[in-house]
Amino acid sequence: MSAEPPRAVLERLRAVDWDGDWDLAAGHSRSRALLMREHMRRAALWAQAYGAGEKWPFFDVTEFVDPAFRLDPDMESELEDYVAHNVGTPSTARTCRGAVRWAALRAESEVALPELPDPYEPLLLMYGRGGGYSIEEFIDLYGVMIPYGKFESNLNAEPFLTLAPSTLDALDAGAAGRITYYAKISEGYPRSGPRGILRRRLVGREAKTHDEAFTRALRWEPTEYLRLYELGHNDIDHVQISEREAAAFIESTVKRLGGSW
């Protein structure tokens, strides 16, 4: 779990464009959706641990972990002033307060904590990639809408643990259309450690096909692999994978090659 000081978290919030940069949000729609889903999963874990299911998914974890905890008065005044003048929706404001209070709790309190992932880091990253959200029948991320899902389904959702900015940027890069990811597998290169990954994008009403591989240049580049495979000209096999699995491969590749997106 993060030990980021509360002042640093507040500064991260100050850097967010809460007025709605639609282009920025739309350009990061895939990563923002993944980050929101990961928040929903983590929030469900913390809600389960502290009997806060009715408050899920946007709540102040500190209120349940240590009800007696109080933020430094000067920090609280500064936080409240910032939230009141910049953060629009009550739900988003609640999570901003919660993120700063959580950082302060981690830095100042000796209360025992369960081994659970940081409850606010996915949201903080999401805010920085295009602002907040609004709540209607779905969660509107200003570029994509995602369903709430049930508490239990979020509790058991597949984790999204690859939160490096370079990984998130790679997932967003040129990501127009409906995307399916594939891993190239063979002997010695299982699904968990494939030879490489590809994505097929179907764009527009006519579903124009774009096939791309994530290359050693750390970017998506056109590939003929899937077309040749369909024609029977490739011996290397492949399997469909999730976006989270694709993210894990991207992150490991960036680390291995020592580059940055």
CSV table of C-alpha atoms in Angstrom, one decimal:
chain,number,residue,atom,x,y,z
A,1,MET,CA,0.0,0.0,0.0
A,2,SER,CA,1.2,3.5,-0.8
A,3,ALA,CA,2.9,5.6,1.9
A,4,GLU,CA,2.5,8.8,-0.1
A,5,PRO,CA,2.2,11.8,2.3
A,6,PRO,CA,-1.2,13.7,2.4
A,7,ARG,CA,0.4,16.9,1.0
A,8,ALA,CA,1.5,15.0,-2.1
A,9,VAL,CA,-2.0,13.5,-2.6
A,10,LEU,CA,-3.5,17.0,-2.3
A,11,GLU,CA,-1.1,18.3,-4.9
A,12,ARG,CA,-2.0,15.4,-7.2
A,13,LEU,CA,-5.6,16.5,-6.9
A,14,ARG,CA,-4.7,20.1,-7.6
A,15,ALA,CA,-3.2,19.0,-10.9
A,16,VAL,CA,-6.4,17.5,-12.1
A,17,ASP,CA,-8.5,19.3,-14.7
A,18,TRP,CA,-12.0,19.0,-13.1
A,19,ASP,CA,-13.7,21.2,-15.7
A,20,GLY,CA,-13.9,18.4,-18.2
A,21,ASP,CA,-11.2,18.1,-20.9
A,22,TRP,CA,-13.2,15.9,-23.2
A,23,ASP,CA,-10.4,15.2,-25.6
A,24,LEU,CA,-8.1,14.2,-22.7
A,25,ALA,CA,-10.7,11.9,-21.2
A,26,ALA,CA,-11.6,10.4,-24.5
A,27,GLY,CA,-8.0,9.8,-25.4
A,28,HIS,CA,-7.6,7.8,-22.1
A,29,SER,CA,-11.0,6.1,-22.2
A,30,ARG,CA,-9.6,2.6,-22.1
A,31,SER,CA,-7.2,3.1,-19.2
A,32,ARG,CA,-9.8,5.2,-17.3
A,33,ALA,CA,-12.3,2.4,-17.6
A,34,LEU,CA,-9.7,-0.2,-16.3
A,35,LEU,CA,-8.7,2.1,-13.4
A,36,MET,CA,-12.3,2.7,-12.4
A,37,ARG,CA,-13.0,-1.1,-12.5
A,38,GLU,CA,-10.0,-1.7,-10.4
A,39,HIS,CA,-11.2,1.0,-7.9
A,40,MET,CA,-14.5,-0.8,-7.7
A,41,ARG,CA,-12.8,-4.1,-7.0
A,42,ARG,CA,-10.5,-2.6,-4.3
A,43,ALA,CA,-13.4,-0.6,-2.7
A,44,ALA,CA,-15.3,-3.9,-2.5
A,45,LEU,CA,-12.5,-5.6,-0.7
A,46,TRP,CA,-12.2,-2.8,1.9
A,47,ALA,CA,-16.0,-2.6,2.2
A,48,GLN,CA,-16.1,-6.3,2.9
A,49,ALA,CA,-13.3,-6.1,5.5
A,50,TYR,CA,-15.0,-3.3,7.5
A,51,GLY,CA,-18.7,-4.0,6.9
A,52,ALA,CA,-19.2,-1.0,4.7
A,53,GLY,CA,-21.0,-2.7,1.8
A,54,GLU,CA,-23.9,-0.1,1.9
A,55,LYS,CA,-21.4,2.7,1.3
A,56,TRP,CA,-19.6,1.0,-1.6
A,57,PRO,CA,-18.1,2.0,-4.0
A,58,PHE,CA,-17.3,5.7,-3.3
A,59,PHE,CA,-16.6,6.1,0.4
A,60,ASP,CA,-14.1,7.3,2.9
A,61,VAL,CA,-12.3,4.2,4.0
A,62,THR,CA,-10.7,6.0,7.0
A,63,GLU,CA,-14.2,6.5,8.6
A,64,PHE,CA,-14.4,2.7,9.0
A,65,VAL,CA,-10.7,1.8,9.6
A,66,ASP,CA,-10.3,4.4,12.4
A,67,PRO,CA,-13.5,6.4,13.2
A,68,ALA,CA,-11.6,8.5,15.8
A,69,PHE,CA,-9.0,9.7,13.3
A,70,ARG,CA,-8.9,13.4,12.6
A,71,LEU,CA,-7.0,15.2,9.8
A,72,ASP,CA,-4.6,18.0,10.8
A,73,PRO,CA,-6.9,21.2,11.1
A,74,ASP,CA,-4.8,23.2,8.7
A,75,MET,CA,-4.7,20.4,6.1
A,76,GLU,CA,-8.4,19.8,6.6
A,77,SER,CA,-9.2,23.5,6.0
A,78,GLU,CA,-7.1,23.6,2.9
A,79,LEU,CA,-8.6,20.4,1.6
A,80,GLU,CA,-12.2,21.5,2.2
A,81,ASP,CA,-11.5,24.8,0.5
A,82,TYR,CA,-10.1,23.1,-2.6
A,83,VAL,CA,-12.9,20.6,-2.8
A,84,ALA,CA,-15.6,23.2,-2.4
A,85,HIS,CA,-14.3,25.4,-5.2
A,86,ASN,CA,-13.1,22.7,-7.7
A,87,VAL,CA,-14.7,19.3,-7.3
A,88,GLY,CA,-18.3,19.2,-8.6
A,89,THR,CA,-20.1,16.0,-7.7
A,90,PRO,CA,-20.6,14.9,-4.1
A,91,SER,CA,-19.4,11.4,-4.8
A,92,THR,CA,-16.1,12.6,-6.4
A,93,ALA,CA,-15.6,15.1,-3.5
A,94,ARG,CA,-16.0,12.2,-1.0
A,95,THR,CA,-13.3,10.2,-2.7
A,96,CYS,CA,-10.9,13.2,-2.8
A,97,ARG,CA,-11.4,13.7,0.9
A,98,GLY,CA,-11.0,10.0,1.4
A,99,ALA,CA,-7.7,9.9,-0.5
A,100,VAL,CA,-6.1,12.6,1.5
A,101,ARG,CA,-7.4,11.3,4.8
A,102,TRP,CA,-6.2,7.8,3.9
A,103,ALA,CA,-2.7,9.1,3.2
A,104,ALA,CA,-2.7,10.9,6.6
A,105,LEU,CA,-3.9,7.8,8.4
A,106,ARG,CA,-1.1,5.7,6.8
A,107,ALA,CA,1.5,8.3,7.8
A,108,GLU,CA,0.2,9.1,11.3
A,109,SER,CA,-1.8,6.3,12.8
A,110,GLU,CA,-0.6,3.0,14.3
A,111,VAL,CA,-3.9,1.2,13.7
A,112,ALA,CA,-3.4,-2.3,12.3
A,113,LEU,CA,-4.4,-2.6,8.6
A,114,PRO,CA,-5.3,-5.7,6.6
A,115,GLU,CA,-3.1,-6.7,3.7
A,116,LEU,CA,-5.3,-5.1,1.0
A,117,PRO,CA,-4.3,-2.9,-2.0
A,118,ASP,CA,-4.3,0.9,-1.7
A,119,PRO,CA,-8.0,1.9,-2.0
A,120,TYR,CA,-7.4,5.2,-3.8
A,121,GLU,CA,-4.5,4.9,-6.2
A,122,PRO,CA,-6.5,3.7,-9.2
A,123,LEU,CA,-8.9,6.7,-8.8
A,124,LEU,CA,-6.1,9.2,-8.4
A,125,LEU,CA,-4.5,7.9,-11.6
A,126,MET,CA,-7.9,8.0,-13.3
A,127,TYR,CA,-8.5,11.6,-12.2
A,128,GLY,CA,-5.2,12.6,-13.7
A,129,ARG,CA,-6.0,11.1,-17.0
A,130,GLY,CA,-9.1,13.2,-17.8
A,131,GLY,CA,-10.9,14.3,-14.6
A,132,GLY,CA,-13.7,12.9,-12.6
A,133,TYR,CA,-17.0,11.1,-13.4
A,134,SER,CA,-20.7,11.4,-12.9
A,135,ILE,CA,-23.2,8.9,-11.7
A,136,GLU,CA,-26.4,7.9,-13.4
A,137,GLU,CA,-27.6,4.5,-14.4
A,138,PHE,CA,-24.0,3.9,-15.4
A,139,ILE,CA,-20.7,5.5,-14.3
A,140,ASP,CA,-20.0,8.1,-16.9
A,141,LEU,CA,-16.2,8.7,-17.4
A,142,TYR,CA,-16.7,11.3,-20.0
A,143,GLY,CA,-15.6,9.2,-22.9
A,144,VAL,CA,-16.9,5.8,-21.9
A,145,MET,CA,-19.6,4.5,-19.5
A,146,ILE,CA,-19.3,1.4,-17.4
A,147,PRO,CA,-21.9,-0.5,-15.4
A,148,TYR,CA,-21.8,-0.7,-11.6
A,149,GLY,CA,-22.1,-4.5,-11.6
A,150,LYS,CA,-23.0,-6.3,-8.3
A,151,PHE,CA,-20.9,-6.0,-5.2
A,152,GLU,CA,-20.0,-9.7,-5.3
A,153,SER,CA,-18.9,-9.6,-8.9
A,154,ASN,CA,-16.6,-6.6,-8.2
A,155,LEU,CA,-15.3,-8.4,-5.1
A,156,ASN,CA,-14.2,-11.3,-7.3
A,157,ALA,CA,-13.2,-9.3,-10.4
A,158,GLU,CA,-9.8,-10.0,-12.1
A,159,PRO,CA,-7.2,-7.6,-10.6
A,160,PHE,CA,-5.7,-4.9,-12.7
A,161,LEU,CA,-2.3,-4.4,-11.0
A,162,THR,CA,-0.2,-2.8,-13.8
A,163,LEU,CA,-0.7,0.9,-13.0
A,164,ALA,CA,2.5,2.3,-14.5
A,165,PRO,CA,1.8,5.4,-16.7
A,166,SER,CA,3.8,3.8,-19.6
A,167,THR,CA,1.5,0.8,-19.5
A,168,LEU,CA,-1.7,2.9,-19.4
A,169,ASP,CA,-0.4,5.1,-22.2
A,170,ALA,CA,0.3,2.0,-24.3
A,171,LEU,CA,-3.2,0.7,-23.8
A,172,ASP,CA,-4.7,4.0,-24.9
A,173,ALA,CA,-2.4,4.6,-27.9
A,174,GLY,CA,-4.5,4.5,-31.1
A,175,ALA,CA,-7.1,2.4,-29.3
A,176,ALA,CA,-10.1,3.3,-31.5
A,177,GLY,CA,-12.7,0.7,-32.2
A,178,ARG,CA,-13.5,-2.7,-30.7
A,179,ILE,CA,-10.3,-4.4,-29.6
A,180,THR,CA,-9.4,-8.0,-29.0
A,181,TYR,CA,-6.0,-9.0,-27.7
A,182,TYR,CA,-4.0,-12.1,-28.5
A,183,ALA,CA,-0.9,-13.7,-27.1
A,184,LYS,CA,1.5,-15.6,-29.4
A,185,ILE,CA,2.3,-18.9,-27.8
A,186,SER,CA,4.6,-21.9,-28.5
A,187,GLU,CA,6.8,-24.4,-26.6
A,188,GLY,CA,8.5,-22.5,-23.9
A,189,TYR,CA,6.3,-19.5,-24.3
A,190,PRO,CA,3.0,-20.1,-22.4
A,191,ARG,CA,0.1,-17.7,-22.1
A,192,SER,CA,1.6,-16.2,-19.0
A,193,GLY,CA,4.9,-15.5,-20.8
A,194,PRO,CA,4.1,-15.3,-24.5
A,195,ARG,CA,6.5,-14.5,-27.5
A,196,GLY,CA,4.5,-11.3,-28.0
A,197,ILE,CA,1.0,-9.9,-28.1
A,198,LEU,CA,-1.2,-8.5,-30.8
A,199,ARG,CA,-4.5,-6.6,-31.0
A,200,ARG,CA,-7.2,-6.6,-33.6
A,201,ARG,CA,-9.2,-3.4,-33.8
A,202,LEU,CA,-12.5,-3.3,-35.7
A,203,VAL,CA,-13.2,0.3,-36.5
A,204,GLY,CA,-16.4,2.0,-37.7
A,205,ARG,CA,-19.8,0.6,-38.8
A,206,GLU,CA,-18.1,-1.4,-41.5
A,207,ALA,CA,-15.7,-2.9,-38.9
A,208,LYS,CA,-12.5,-2.2,-40.8
A,209,THR,CA,-9.8,-4.4,-39.5
A,210,HIS,CA,-6.5,-3.1,-38.1
A,211,ASP,CA,-4.0,-5.7,-36.8
A,212,GLU,CA,-1.1,-4.5,-34.7
A,213,ALA,CA,1.7,-6.0,-32.6
A,214,PHE,CA,3.4,-4.5,-29.6
A,215,THR,CA,7.0,-4.4,-30.7
A,216,ARG,CA,10.4,-4.1,-29.2
A,217,ALA,CA,10.2,-0.4,-30.1
A,218,LEU,CA,7.5,-0.3,-27.4
A,219,ARG,CA,4.7,0.8,-29.6
A,220,TRP,CA,1.9,-0.8,-31.6
A,221,GLU,CA,2.8,-1.4,-35.2
A,222,PRO,CA,0.9,-3.0,-38.1
A,223,THR,CA,1.3,-6.8,-38.5
A,224,GLU,CA,0.2,-9.4,-41.0
A,225,TYR,CA,0.4,-12.2,-38.4
A,226,LEU,CA,-3.3,-12.8,-37.9
A,227,ARG,CA,-4.1,-12.6,-41.6
A,228,LEU,CA,-1.3,-15.0,-42.5
A,229,TYR,CA,-2.4,-17.4,-39.7
A,230,GLU,CA,-5.9,-17.4,-41.1
A,231,LEU,CA,-4.5,-18.4,-44.5
A,232,GLY,CA,-2.4,-21.2,-42.9
A,233,HIS,CA,1.0,-19.6,-43.4
A,234,ASN,CA,2.0,-19.3,-39.7
A,235,ASP,CA,3.3,-22.0,-37.4
A,236,ILE,CA,3.2,-19.9,-34.3
A,237,ASP,CA,-0.1,-20.3,-32.5
A,238,HIS,CA,-2.0,-17.7,-30.5
A,239,VAL,CA,-4.8,-17.4,-27.9
A,240,GLN,CA,-7.2,-14.7,-27.0
A,241,ILE,CA,-6.3,-12.9,-23.7
A,242,SER,CA,-7.8,-10.2,-21.6
A,243,GLU,CA,-6.9,-6.5,-21.6
A,244,ARG,CA,-5.4,-7.0,-18.1
A,245,GLU,CA,-3.1,-9.8,-19.4
A,246,ALA,CA,-2.1,-7.5,-22.3
A,247,ALA,CA,-1.2,-4.8,-19.8
A,248,ALA,CA,1.0,-7.2,-17.8
A,249,PHE,CA,2.9,-8.1,-20.9
A,250,ILE,CA,3.4,-4.5,-21.9
A,251,GLU,CA,4.7,-3.6,-18.4
A,252,SER,CA,7.1,-6.5,-18.3
A,253,THR,CA,8.4,-5.6,-21.8
A,254,VAL,CA,9.0,-2.0,-20.9
A,255,LYS,CA,10.8,-3.0,-17.8
A,256,ARG,CA,12.9,-5.6,-19.6
A,257,LEU,CA,13.9,-3.3,-22.4
A,258,GLY,CA,14.6,-0.4,-20.1
A,259,GLY,CA,12.4,2.0,-22.1
A,260,SER,CA,9.5,4.3,-21.4
A,261,TRP,CA,6.4,5.0,-23.3
